[in-house]
Amino acid sequence: MVSEFEAVIGLEVHAQLMTKTKIFCACSTQFNAPANENVCPVCAGHPGTLPVLNGRAVDDALKAALATNCRINSRSVFARKNYYYPDLPKGYQISQYDLPIAEHGYLDIEVGGTPQKPELAHIKRIGITRIHMEEDAGKSVHMQGYSLVNLNRAGTPLIEIVSQPDIRSAEEAGAYLRKLRAVLMYIDVCDGNMQEGSFRCDANVSVRPKGTEKFGTRAEIKNVNSFRFVEKAIEYEINRQVQVIQSGGKVVQETRLYDSAKNVTVSMRSKEEAQDYRYFPEPDLMPLVVSEQKIEAAKRALPELPEQKKERYTKQLGIPAYDASVIVSSKKLAEFFETAEKACGEPKAVSNWVMGEMLRLLKLDDREIDDLNMQPEALGTLIKMIKSGAVSNSIAKTVFEEMYKTGKDPESIVKEKGLAQISDTGAIDKAIDEVIAANASQVAEYKAGKDKLMGFFVGMVMKKMGGKANPGVVNDLLKKKLS
Ligand code: ADP
Ligand code: MG
Ligand code: ZN
């Protein structure tokens, strides 16, 4: 049974830095440009050229290291990782090996909580072994019977973030990756675009009998490009390895690929065929020396991170912990929340709209916050309109849906659709009289002491007025007329 086993998972994440130029030359990092447009003798690997380290890439790597609680090495060393591939013109990749820029970090992830049972959420710390800087390779484009090479991506700066084997389930792996991606996006070093490969992950998975210490043999699943697929690939791989062991076999150390269409992992190459990279220090680059002042400056430049935001939302703004976790999980969502909150000064109302209607509609459309038409200021305005009585709560939902669909502001929606709340006693009076006339027996019961019927009358009047009557005014007038 699977439950007699425990999974051990370590993740290697490659994140592309958002520098304008490549890591060792002045070429643009726009790799969607026409093929081989952004290429020079350095990134094309011509003999006799020399790499020059991009200072901005170092700054970004430092920010990432600090935001993941790493210790920064005052001296780190670039190394050549030798292998041959058509899209690697130098015949080696410049990376870092035994002396990376940063080590010994961690990220705290939140797992276990659900919208229904937020109290089950707990924090788990995942160790980060190291962060190193390296260059990306180019891209081979396979045609029918021949292949083309595009070097636009060659030399794009990457950081690789290697986790400790502290992860125990697909859920934890997903939480770690989401958190890491969010943090890198908060500090503006990576755009997080998984489709384009700006944030990609290799998952190392092994299993061991529960209660034992020794790690099992691991398989490495390469380059999975969505959170859901990483989770599914890990899930599949755990089950596969347990089955191998239970049927008397042995897990072999190998690289596997995830096939999302079939939801299986398949062997790509075994460790026997694995490369010996013959790392050695890059002779064309000096060791990277980072001063204390530079580290301090990077620390000061760090923005508020998700955990600090969550603390502020719960302690200062009174937002429930679960809601705060969801909102800070994305920089865009947090920015939306904060702008709307500033526009109306009602943090709890904003959080309720965001957590309720907004996320519901986005989920329904399978869309991300990035695709949102609606302006945060517009939500602030809507909340003020509810407070002032300009729209009723139920009508506000309709207005919100329209804002979500069209991106229009609430005032023009209310005007165009005639949705303004009616507080005019004349119109409400008339509706009440009609309701009383049509429900004589209920009126008699109410007068005989059945107070609960008040809700029924309010409902009937509201219905008559298309939900637009001011409920306060309806209540007051009804009470007067029925007493
Ligand atoms: P390599 O560079 O060959 O991929 P590393 O030792 O650097 O190997 O490890 C890479 C990743 O694999 C790390 O995230 C590490 O935590 C993880 N890892 C190492 N051993 C295991 C294991 N037995 N089971 C699961 N993950 C592992
Ligand atoms: Mg690896
Ligand atoms: Zn170049």
Short mmCIF file of C-alpha atoms and ligand atoms in Angstrom, two decimals:
data_model
loop_
_atom_site.label_atom_id
_atom_site.label_comp_id
_atom_site.label_asym_id
_atom_site.label_seq_id
_atom_site.Cartn_x
_atom_site.Cartn_y
_atom_site.Cartn_z
CA MET A 1 0.00 0.00 0.00
CA VAL A 2 1.15 3.50 -0.85
CA SER A 3 0.56 4.63 2.73
CA GLU A 4 3.38 2.41 4.03
CA PHE A 5 5.77 4.52 1.99
CA GLU A 6 6.84 8.11 2.23
CA ALA A 7 7.92 10.30 -0.67
CA VAL A 8 11.11 12.36 -0.59
CA ILE A 9 11.21 15.23 -3.08
CA GLY A 10 13.79 17.88 -3.95
CA LEU A 11 13.17 20.55 -6.59
CA GLU A 12 15.56 22.34 -8.93
CA VAL A 13 14.06 25.53 -10.31
CA HIS A 14 15.47 27.57 -13.17
CA ALA A 15 14.30 31.17 -13.12
CA GLN A 16 15.06 33.57 -15.91
CA LEU A 17 16.15 37.00 -14.71
CA MET A 18 14.48 40.08 -16.22
CA THR A 19 17.65 41.94 -17.20
CA LYS A 20 17.49 43.86 -20.50
CA THR A 21 20.73 42.31 -21.72
CA LYS A 22 22.29 38.86 -21.57
CA ILE A 23 24.51 37.69 -18.72
CA PHE A 24 27.90 37.89 -20.50
CA CYS A 25 27.31 40.24 -23.47
CA ALA A 26 25.25 43.30 -24.40
CA CYS A 27 22.71 41.47 -26.59
CA SER A 28 19.03 41.98 -25.83
CA THR A 29 17.24 39.21 -23.92
CA GLN A 30 14.16 39.47 -26.19
CA PHE A 31 14.29 35.91 -27.42
CA ASN A 32 10.97 36.20 -29.23
CA ALA A 33 12.66 38.52 -31.71
CA PRO A 34 13.21 37.13 -35.25
CA ALA A 35 15.53 34.10 -35.10
CA ASN A 36 19.19 34.86 -34.39
CA GLU A 37 18.53 38.62 -34.28
CA ASN A 38 19.90 39.08 -30.75
CA VAL A 39 23.24 37.36 -31.17
CA CYS A 40 26.85 38.56 -31.10
CA PRO A 41 30.25 36.83 -31.27
CA VAL A 42 30.23 36.31 -27.47
CA CYS A 43 26.90 34.49 -27.18
CA ALA A 44 27.52 32.75 -30.51
CA GLY A 45 30.64 31.24 -28.92
CA HIS A 46 33.20 32.57 -31.36
CA PRO A 47 36.80 31.80 -30.40
CA GLY A 48 38.74 34.69 -28.91
CA THR A 49 35.73 36.47 -27.43
CA LEU A 50 35.49 37.14 -23.71
CA PRO A 51 32.49 37.16 -21.37
CA VAL A 52 31.78 40.25 -19.23
CA LEU A 53 29.47 39.70 -16.26
CA ASN A 54 26.20 41.70 -16.23
CA GLY A 55 26.08 43.63 -12.94
CA ARG A 56 22.28 43.78 -12.96
CA ALA A 57 22.10 39.98 -13.09
CA VAL A 58 24.26 39.87 -9.95
CA ASP A 59 21.97 42.39 -8.21
CA ASP A 60 18.94 40.28 -9.11
CA ALA A 61 20.57 37.07 -7.90
CA LEU A 62 21.41 38.81 -4.61
CA LYS A 63 17.82 39.97 -4.19
CA ALA A 64 16.57 36.43 -4.84
CA ALA A 65 19.09 35.04 -2.34
CA LEU A 66 18.02 37.47 0.37
CA ALA A 67 14.30 36.93 -0.28
CA THR A 68 14.82 33.18 0.17
CA ASN A 69 16.82 33.62 3.39
CA CYS A 70 20.11 32.44 1.89
CA ARG A 71 23.60 33.24 3.09
CA ILE A 72 25.54 35.07 0.41
CA ASN A 73 29.05 33.95 -0.34
CA SER A 74 31.36 36.96 -0.41
CA ARG A 75 33.34 35.13 -3.08
CA SER A 76 31.81 32.80 -5.66
CA VAL A 77 33.27 31.22 -8.75
CA PHE A 78 31.97 30.67 -12.28
CA ALA A 79 32.68 27.26 -13.76
CA ARG A 80 32.46 25.61 -17.16
CA LYS A 81 29.97 22.80 -17.42
CA ASN A 82 31.14 20.94 -20.51
CA TYR A 83 28.75 19.18 -22.83
CA TYR A 84 28.04 19.25 -26.52
CA TYR A 85 24.75 20.30 -27.95
CA PRO A 86 23.98 22.08 -31.24
CA ASP A 87 22.32 24.97 -29.39
CA LEU A 88 25.31 25.39 -27.06
CA PRO A 89 27.85 26.95 -29.42
CA LYS A 90 30.75 27.23 -26.95
CA GLY A 91 30.55 23.51 -26.10
CA TYR A 92 30.13 24.45 -22.45
CA GLN A 93 27.72 26.39 -20.30
CA ILE A 94 29.06 28.97 -17.84
CA SER A 95 27.52 28.12 -14.48
CA GLN A 96 28.63 27.99 -10.86
CA TYR A 97 29.61 24.77 -9.19
CA ASP A 98 31.26 24.28 -5.82
CA LEU A 99 31.16 27.98 -4.92
CA PRO A 100 27.69 29.33 -5.79
CA ILE A 101 26.58 32.89 -5.05
CA ALA A 102 24.32 31.83 -2.16
CA GLU A 103 23.59 28.85 0.11
CA HIS A 104 21.66 27.68 3.19
CA GLY A 105 18.32 29.38 2.67
CA TYR A 106 14.72 28.36 3.21
CA LEU A 107 11.12 29.16 2.33
CA ASP A 108 8.17 28.67 4.64
CA ILE A 109 5.16 27.21 2.89
CA GLU A 110 1.57 26.92 4.05
CA VAL A 111 -0.12 23.56 3.51
CA GLY A 112 -3.20 21.70 4.71
CA GLY A 113 -5.73 24.56 4.76
CA THR A 114 -8.82 24.66 2.57
CA PRO A 115 -11.43 27.40 2.12
CA GLN A 116 -13.80 25.22 4.16
CA LYS A 117 -11.26 24.35 6.87
CA PRO A 118 -8.70 27.18 7.01
CA GLU A 119 -7.78 26.14 10.57
CA LEU A 120 -6.02 23.05 9.18
CA ALA A 121 -3.34 25.22 7.55
CA HIS A 122 0.16 24.85 8.95
CA ILE A 123 3.59 26.19 8.11
CA LYS A 124 6.39 23.95 6.90
CA ARG A 125 9.97 25.08 6.29
CA ILE A 126 11.66 23.86 3.10
CA GLY A 127 15.44 24.21 3.03
CA ILE A 128 17.20 25.75 0.04
CA THR A 129 20.58 24.20 -0.57
CA ARG A 130 21.96 26.77 -2.97
CA ILE A 131 21.33 29.41 -5.59
CA HIS A 132 23.73 29.71 -8.48
CA MET A 133 23.95 31.92 -11.57
CA GLU A 134 24.27 30.53 -15.07
CA GLU A 135 23.51 31.21 -18.73
CA ASP A 136 20.71 29.61 -20.72
CA ALA A 137 21.34 27.67 -23.93
CA GLY A 138 19.87 28.46 -27.35
CA LYS A 139 16.98 26.56 -28.88
CA SER A 140 16.93 23.80 -31.47
CA VAL A 141 13.89 23.91 -33.72
CA HIS A 142 13.19 20.53 -35.28
CA MET A 143 11.77 20.60 -38.80
CA GLN A 144 10.97 17.67 -41.07
CA GLY A 145 14.29 15.96 -41.73
CA TYR A 146 16.49 18.76 -40.43
CA SER A 147 16.90 21.07 -37.47
CA LEU A 148 17.46 24.79 -37.07
CA VAL A 149 19.23 26.58 -34.25
CA ASN A 150 18.07 29.88 -32.77
CA LEU A 151 20.62 31.51 -30.47
CA ASN A 152 18.44 34.38 -29.23
CA ARG A 153 18.09 32.66 -25.86
CA ALA A 154 21.77 31.68 -25.59
CA GLY A 155 23.30 33.67 -22.75
CA THR A 156 20.03 34.69 -21.09
CA PRO A 157 20.70 34.98 -17.34
CA LEU A 158 19.25 32.29 -15.09
CA ILE A 159 19.38 31.50 -11.43
CA GLU A 160 18.99 27.90 -10.36
CA ILE A 161 17.43 27.40 -6.96
CA VAL A 162 18.02 23.93 -5.51
CA SER A 163 15.84 22.78 -2.62
CA GLN A 164 16.78 20.33 0.10
CA PRO A 165 14.96 16.97 -0.13
CA ASP A 166 12.51 18.27 2.51
CA ILE A 167 9.34 17.99 0.45
CA ARG A 168 7.08 15.00 1.23
CA SER A 169 4.11 15.25 -1.13
CA ALA A 170 2.89 16.65 -4.43
CA GLU A 171 0.85 19.20 -2.45
CA GLU A 172 3.97 20.47 -0.65
CA ALA A 173 5.87 20.61 -3.94
CA GLY A 174 3.08 22.72 -5.47
CA ALA A 175 2.99 25.04 -2.45
CA TYR A 176 6.78 25.47 -2.54
CA LEU A 177 6.81 26.28 -6.26
CA ARG A 178 3.92 28.73 -5.99
CA LYS A 179 5.59 30.48 -3.08
CA LEU A 180 8.97 30.63 -4.79
CA ARG A 181 7.45 32.00 -7.99
CA ALA A 182 5.46 34.60 -6.04
CA VAL A 183 8.56 35.73 -4.13
CA LEU A 184 10.63 36.10 -7.31
CA MET A 185 7.81 38.11 -8.89
CA TYR A 186 7.42 40.31 -5.78
CA ILE A 187 11.07 41.30 -5.98
CA ASP A 188 10.86 41.88 -9.75
CA VAL A 189 13.65 39.54 -10.79
CA CYS A 190 11.58 37.02 -12.79
CA ASP A 191 8.35 37.41 -14.76
CA GLY A 192 7.20 33.95 -13.65
CA ASN A 193 5.89 33.03 -17.11
CA MET A 194 5.81 29.23 -17.06
CA GLN A 195 4.55 28.76 -20.64
CA GLU A 196 7.55 30.66 -21.97
CA GLY A 197 9.87 28.78 -19.61
CA SER A 198 10.86 31.79 -17.47
CA PHE A 199 10.17 29.62 -14.43
CA ARG A 200 10.69 25.86 -14.88
CA CYS A 201 11.24 22.96 -12.59
CA ASP A 202 12.97 19.58 -12.41
CA ALA A 203 11.51 17.34 -9.72
CA ASN A 204 13.64 14.69 -7.98
CA VAL A 205 11.43 12.01 -6.47
CA SER A 206 12.19 8.94 -4.37
CA VAL A 207 10.23 6.82 -1.90
CA ARG A 208 11.22 5.04 1.32
CA PRO A 209 9.38 2.86 3.84
CA LYS A 210 7.74 5.10 6.45
CA GLY A 211 9.83 5.51 9.57
CA THR A 212 13.18 4.84 7.83
CA GLU A 213 15.91 7.43 7.39
CA LYS A 214 17.81 6.27 4.33
CA PHE A 215 16.75 7.88 1.06
CA GLY A 216 15.57 5.68 -1.77
CA THR A 217 16.93 5.89 -5.31
CA ARG A 218 15.58 8.96 -7.08
CA ALA A 219 14.23 9.67 -10.51
CA GLU A 220 14.45 13.18 -11.91
CA ILE A 221 11.47 14.48 -13.87
CA LYS A 222 12.59 17.16 -16.34
CA ASN A 223 11.15 20.58 -17.19
CA VAL A 224 7.50 20.41 -16.30
CA ASN A 225 5.85 23.69 -17.24
CA SER A 226 2.80 24.11 -15.02
CA PHE A 227 2.09 23.71 -11.32
CA ARG A 228 -0.71 21.27 -11.94
CA PHE A 229 1.46 19.10 -14.15
CA VAL A 230 4.31 19.09 -11.60
CA GLU A 231 1.86 17.90 -8.96
CA LYS A 232 0.40 15.24 -11.25
CA ALA A 233 3.83 14.07 -12.43
CA ILE A 234 5.04 13.70 -8.82
CA GLU A 235 1.85 11.90 -7.82
CA TYR A 236 2.27 9.48 -10.70
CA GLU A 237 5.97 8.97 -10.01
CA ILE A 238 5.42 8.18 -6.31
CA ASN A 239 2.84 5.53 -7.18
CA ARG A 240 5.04 4.08 -9.90
CA GLN A 241 8.04 3.73 -7.59
CA VAL A 242 5.98 2.15 -4.81
CA GLN A 243 4.60 -0.37 -7.31
CA VAL A 244 8.09 -1.18 -8.59
CA ILE A 245 9.29 -1.89 -5.05
CA GLN A 246 6.20 -3.85 -4.05
CA SER A 247 6.47 -6.09 -7.07
CA GLY A 248 10.03 -6.96 -6.00
CA GLY A 249 11.85 -4.61 -8.39
CA LYS A 250 14.31 -1.79 -7.82
CA VAL A 251 13.90 1.86 -8.72
CA VAL A 252 16.71 2.88 -11.05
CA GLN A 253 18.31 6.29 -11.02
CA GLU A 254 17.22 7.97 -14.24
CA THR A 255 15.84 11.04 -15.92
CA ARG A 256 12.17 10.83 -16.83
CA LEU A 257 9.81 12.99 -18.87
CA TYR A 258 6.22 13.78 -17.99
CA ASP A 259 3.64 13.19 -20.71
CA SER A 260 0.72 15.41 -19.72
CA ALA A 261 -1.65 13.98 -22.33
CA LYS A 262 -1.32 10.46 -20.88
CA ASN A 263 -0.48 11.57 -17.31
CA VAL A 264 2.54 9.25 -17.07
CA THR A 265 6.28 9.70 -16.68
CA VAL A 266 8.53 7.87 -19.15
CA SER A 267 12.21 7.07 -19.01
CA MET A 268 14.44 9.42 -21.01
CA ARG A 269 17.94 8.31 -20.06
CA SER A 270 19.49 6.27 -17.27
CA LYS A 271 22.28 7.52 -15.05
CA GLU A 272 24.80 5.27 -16.87
CA GLU A 273 24.41 7.45 -19.92
CA ALA A 274 24.43 10.60 -17.80
CA GLN A 275 27.03 13.18 -18.62
CA ASP A 276 30.27 13.81 -16.85
CA TYR A 277 30.44 17.56 -17.15
CA ARG A 278 34.12 17.92 -16.19
CA TYR A 279 33.49 21.15 -14.36
CA PHE A 280 36.45 23.49 -13.98
CA PRO A 281 36.72 27.16 -12.97
CA GLU A 282 35.98 29.54 -15.86
CA PRO A 283 39.37 31.03 -16.71
CA ASP A 284 37.88 34.04 -18.52
CA LEU A 285 36.02 35.40 -15.48
CA MET A 286 37.35 36.62 -12.15
CA PRO A 287 35.77 35.17 -9.03
CA LEU A 288 32.65 37.16 -8.14
CA VAL A 289 33.30 39.22 -5.02
CA VAL A 290 30.29 40.70 -3.24
CA SER A 291 30.95 43.33 -0.59
CA GLU A 292 29.08 43.71 2.69
CA GLN A 293 27.88 47.15 1.47
CA LYS A 294 26.42 45.63 -1.67
CA ILE A 295 24.55 43.03 0.38
CA GLU A 296 23.25 45.73 2.72
CA ALA A 297 22.09 47.82 -0.25
CA ALA A 298 20.28 44.81 -1.72
CA LYS A 299 18.61 44.20 1.65
CA ARG A 300 17.38 47.77 1.80
CA ALA A 301 16.02 47.54 -1.74
CA LEU A 302 13.81 44.52 -0.95
CA PRO A 303 10.09 45.33 -1.08
CA GLU A 304 7.52 44.01 1.37
CA LEU A 305 7.39 40.22 0.90
CA PRO A 306 4.29 37.99 1.06
CA GLU A 307 4.75 37.00 4.70
CA GLN A 308 5.21 40.60 5.86
CA LYS A 309 2.18 41.62 3.84
CA LYS A 310 0.10 38.85 5.40
CA GLU A 311 1.12 40.00 8.87
CA ARG A 312 0.12 43.58 8.08
CA TYR A 313 -3.20 42.56 6.48
CA THR A 314 -4.22 40.45 9.47
CA LYS A 315 -2.88 42.67 12.27
CA GLN A 316 -3.52 46.16 10.90
CA LEU A 317 -6.35 45.68 8.45
CA GLY A 318 -8.25 42.94 10.28
CA ILE A 319 -8.35 40.52 7.32
CA PRO A 320 -8.90 36.82 8.23
CA ALA A 321 -5.65 34.81 8.03
CA TYR A 322 -6.84 32.52 5.26
CA ASP A 323 -8.05 35.39 3.08
CA ALA A 324 -4.79 37.22 3.65
CA SER A 325 -2.78 34.13 2.58
CA VAL A 326 -4.74 33.88 -0.65
CA ILE A 327 -4.44 37.59 -1.43
CA VAL A 328 -0.67 37.81 -0.80
CA SER A 329 -0.01 34.63 -2.80
CA SER A 330 0.21 36.79 -5.92
CA LYS A 331 1.83 40.21 -6.23
CA LYS A 332 -0.84 41.29 -8.73
CA LEU A 333 -3.66 40.26 -6.42
CA ALA A 334 -2.05 42.01 -3.45
CA GLU A 335 -1.60 45.18 -5.52
CA PHE A 336 -5.23 45.01 -6.62
CA PHE A 337 -6.37 44.60 -3.02
CA GLU A 338 -4.22 47.46 -1.74
CA THR A 339 -5.25 49.92 -4.46
CA ALA A 340 -8.95 49.14 -3.95
CA GLU A 341 -8.50 49.43 -0.19
CA LYS A 342 -6.85 52.84 -0.53
CA ALA A 343 -9.72 54.00 -2.76
CA CYS A 344 -12.42 53.26 -0.16
CA GLY A 345 -10.78 52.67 3.22
CA GLU A 346 -12.79 49.47 3.76
CA PRO A 347 -10.25 46.60 3.85
CA LYS A 348 -12.71 43.93 4.96
CA ALA A 349 -15.25 44.80 2.29
CA VAL A 350 -12.53 44.73 -0.37
CA SER A 351 -11.24 41.39 0.84
CA ASN A 352 -14.79 39.98 0.80
CA TRP A 353 -15.36 41.07 -2.80
CA VAL A 354 -11.95 39.81 -3.90
CA MET A 355 -12.19 36.46 -2.11
CA GLY A 356 -15.83 35.98 -3.07
CA GLU A 357 -17.10 37.34 -6.37
CA MET A 358 -13.81 38.18 -8.03
CA LEU A 359 -12.03 34.86 -7.50
CA ARG A 360 -15.29 33.03 -8.24
CA LEU A 361 -15.68 34.75 -11.61
CA LEU A 362 -12.00 34.31 -12.51
CA LYS A 363 -12.18 30.62 -11.67
CA LEU A 364 -15.38 30.21 -13.67
CA ASP A 365 -13.61 31.68 -16.73
CA ASP A 366 -10.36 29.87 -15.96
CA ARG A 367 -8.58 33.23 -16.00
CA GLU A 368 -5.77 34.76 -13.99
CA ILE A 369 -5.70 38.04 -12.16
CA ASP A 370 -3.38 39.34 -14.94
CA ASP A 371 -6.27 39.06 -17.40
CA LEU A 372 -8.56 41.19 -15.30
CA ASN A 373 -10.35 44.09 -17.07
CA MET A 374 -11.61 45.64 -13.90
CA GLN A 375 -9.74 48.50 -12.24
CA PRO A 376 -9.15 48.22 -8.47
CA GLU A 377 -10.29 51.85 -8.02
CA ALA A 378 -13.64 50.85 -9.52
CA LEU A 379 -14.15 48.25 -6.77
CA GLY A 380 -13.33 50.95 -4.20
CA THR A 381 -16.00 53.18 -5.75
CA LEU A 382 -18.58 50.38 -5.75
CA ILE A 383 -17.96 49.77 -2.05
CA LYS A 384 -18.43 53.47 -1.33
CA MET A 385 -21.70 53.41 -3.32
CA ILE A 386 -22.98 50.51 -1.21
CA LYS A 387 -22.09 52.35 1.96
CA SER A 388 -23.81 55.56 0.90
CA GLY A 389 -26.93 53.66 -0.13
CA ALA A 390 -26.57 54.51 -3.83
CA VAL A 391 -26.83 50.77 -4.65
CA SER A 392 -28.21 47.90 -2.63
CA ASN A 393 -26.03 44.93 -1.71
CA SER A 394 -27.82 42.58 -4.07
CA ILE A 395 -27.72 44.99 -7.00
CA ALA A 396 -24.02 45.58 -6.27
CA LYS A 397 -23.41 41.96 -7.28
CA THR A 398 -24.92 42.62 -10.69
CA VAL A 399 -22.87 45.81 -11.02
CA PHE A 400 -19.73 43.92 -10.01
CA GLU A 401 -20.30 41.25 -12.65
CA GLU A 402 -20.70 43.95 -15.27
CA MET A 403 -17.51 45.68 -14.08
CA TYR A 404 -15.73 42.35 -14.30
CA LYS A 405 -17.00 41.71 -17.83
CA THR A 406 -16.61 45.14 -19.36
CA GLY A 407 -14.06 46.99 -17.21
CA LYS A 408 -16.52 49.91 -16.95
CA ASP A 409 -16.79 51.97 -13.78
CA PRO A 410 -19.74 51.31 -11.45
CA GLU A 411 -21.30 54.78 -11.79
CA SER A 412 -21.79 54.46 -15.54
CA ILE A 413 -23.07 50.88 -15.19
CA VAL A 414 -25.66 51.96 -12.64
CA LYS A 415 -26.69 54.88 -14.84
CA GLU A 416 -26.87 52.87 -18.08
CA LYS A 417 -28.81 49.97 -16.59
CA GLY A 418 -30.98 52.02 -14.25
CA LEU A 419 -29.76 50.14 -11.21
CA ALA A 420 -29.67 52.98 -8.71
CA GLN A 421 -31.16 52.14 -5.37
CA ILE A 422 -34.57 53.68 -4.82
CA SER A 423 -34.98 55.48 -1.52
CA ASP A 424 -37.86 57.61 -2.75
CA THR A 425 -40.70 56.87 -0.34
CA GLY A 426 -43.43 57.53 -2.91
CA ALA A 427 -42.50 54.57 -5.11
CA ILE A 428 -41.85 52.31 -2.13
CA ASP A 429 -45.15 53.34 -0.51
CA LYS A 430 -47.03 52.28 -3.60
CA ALA A 431 -45.33 48.88 -3.73
CA ILE A 432 -46.05 48.29 -0.03
CA ASP A 433 -49.71 49.12 -0.46
CA GLU A 434 -49.96 46.61 -3.29
CA VAL A 435 -48.24 43.91 -1.27
CA ILE A 436 -50.50 44.51 1.74
CA ALA A 437 -53.62 44.42 -0.44
CA ALA A 438 -52.59 41.17 -2.11
CA ASN A 439 -51.68 39.32 1.11
CA ALA A 440 -54.53 39.97 3.50
CA SER A 441 -54.22 36.70 5.42
CA GLN A 442 -50.47 37.21 6.09
CA VAL A 443 -51.21 40.75 7.26
CA ALA A 444 -53.76 39.39 9.73
CA GLU A 445 -51.28 36.78 11.01
CA TYR A 446 -48.60 39.41 11.40
CA LYS A 447 -50.93 41.66 13.35
CA ALA A 448 -51.81 38.68 15.56
CA GLY A 449 -48.16 38.47 16.59
CA LYS A 450 -46.34 36.44 13.92
CA ASP A 451 -43.37 38.86 13.72
CA LYS A 452 -41.36 36.55 11.50
CA LEU A 453 -43.58 37.49 8.55
CA MET A 454 -41.79 40.84 8.32
CA GLY A 455 -39.10 39.12 6.20
CA PHE A 456 -41.78 37.84 3.84
CA PHE A 457 -43.20 41.34 3.33
CA VAL A 458 -39.78 42.88 2.79
CA GLY A 459 -39.03 40.18 0.22
CA MET A 460 -42.29 40.79 -1.64
CA VAL A 461 -41.72 44.54 -1.79
CA MET A 462 -38.12 44.09 -2.94
CA LYS A 463 -39.28 41.72 -5.65
CA LYS A 464 -41.86 44.23 -6.87
CA MET A 465 -39.14 46.86 -7.08
CA GLY A 466 -36.65 44.70 -8.92
CA GLY A 467 -34.32 44.53 -5.91
CA LYS A 468 -33.59 48.23 -6.18
CA ALA A 469 -35.45 49.54 -3.14
CA ASN A 470 -33.40 50.67 -0.18
CA PRO A 471 -33.99 47.87 2.35
CA GLY A 472 -33.75 50.27 5.32
CA VAL A 473 -36.49 52.47 3.95
CA VAL A 474 -38.65 49.43 3.05
CA ASN A 475 -38.35 48.11 6.60
CA ASP A 476 -39.24 51.42 8.20
CA LEU A 477 -42.25 52.07 6.00
CA LEU A 478 -43.55 48.51 6.33
CA LYS A 479 -43.36 48.68 10.12
CA LYS A 480 -45.28 51.94 10.14
CA LYS A 481 -47.99 50.67 7.81
CA LEU A 482 -48.47 47.35 9.55
CA SER A 483 -48.63 48.65 13.10
P1 ADP B 1 22.12 16.57 -9.47
O1 ADP B 1 22.91 17.82 -9.59
O2 ADP B 1 22.77 15.34 -9.96
O3 ADP B 1 20.74 16.69 -10.01
P2 ADP B 1 21.96 17.04 -6.57
O4 ADP B 1 22.57 16.21 -5.52
O5 ADP B 1 22.44 18.42 -6.71
O6 ADP B 1 21.98 16.23 -7.92
O7 ADP B 1 20.42 17.08 -6.21
C1 ADP B 1 19.48 17.67 -6.98
C2 ADP B 1 18.14 17.67 -6.26
O8 ADP B 1 17.76 16.36 -5.91
C3 ADP B 1 18.11 18.46 -4.97
O9 ADP B 1 16.95 19.23 -4.96
C4 ADP B 1 18.07 17.40 -3.89
O10 ADP B 1 17.36 17.84 -2.76
C5 ADP B 1 17.33 16.29 -4.58
N1 ADP B 1 17.62 14.94 -4.07
C6 ADP B 1 18.83 14.40 -3.83
N2 ADP B 1 18.69 13.12 -3.43
C7 ADP B 1 17.38 12.83 -3.46
C8 ADP B 1 16.60 11.64 -3.16
N3 ADP B 1 17.13 10.51 -2.80
N4 ADP B 1 15.27 11.73 -3.31
C9 ADP B 1 14.68 12.88 -3.72
N5 ADP B 1 15.36 14.00 -4.00
C10 ADP B 1 16.68 13.99 -3.87
MG MG B 2 19.58 17.68 -11.27
ZN ZN B 3 25.61 38.39 -27.43
#
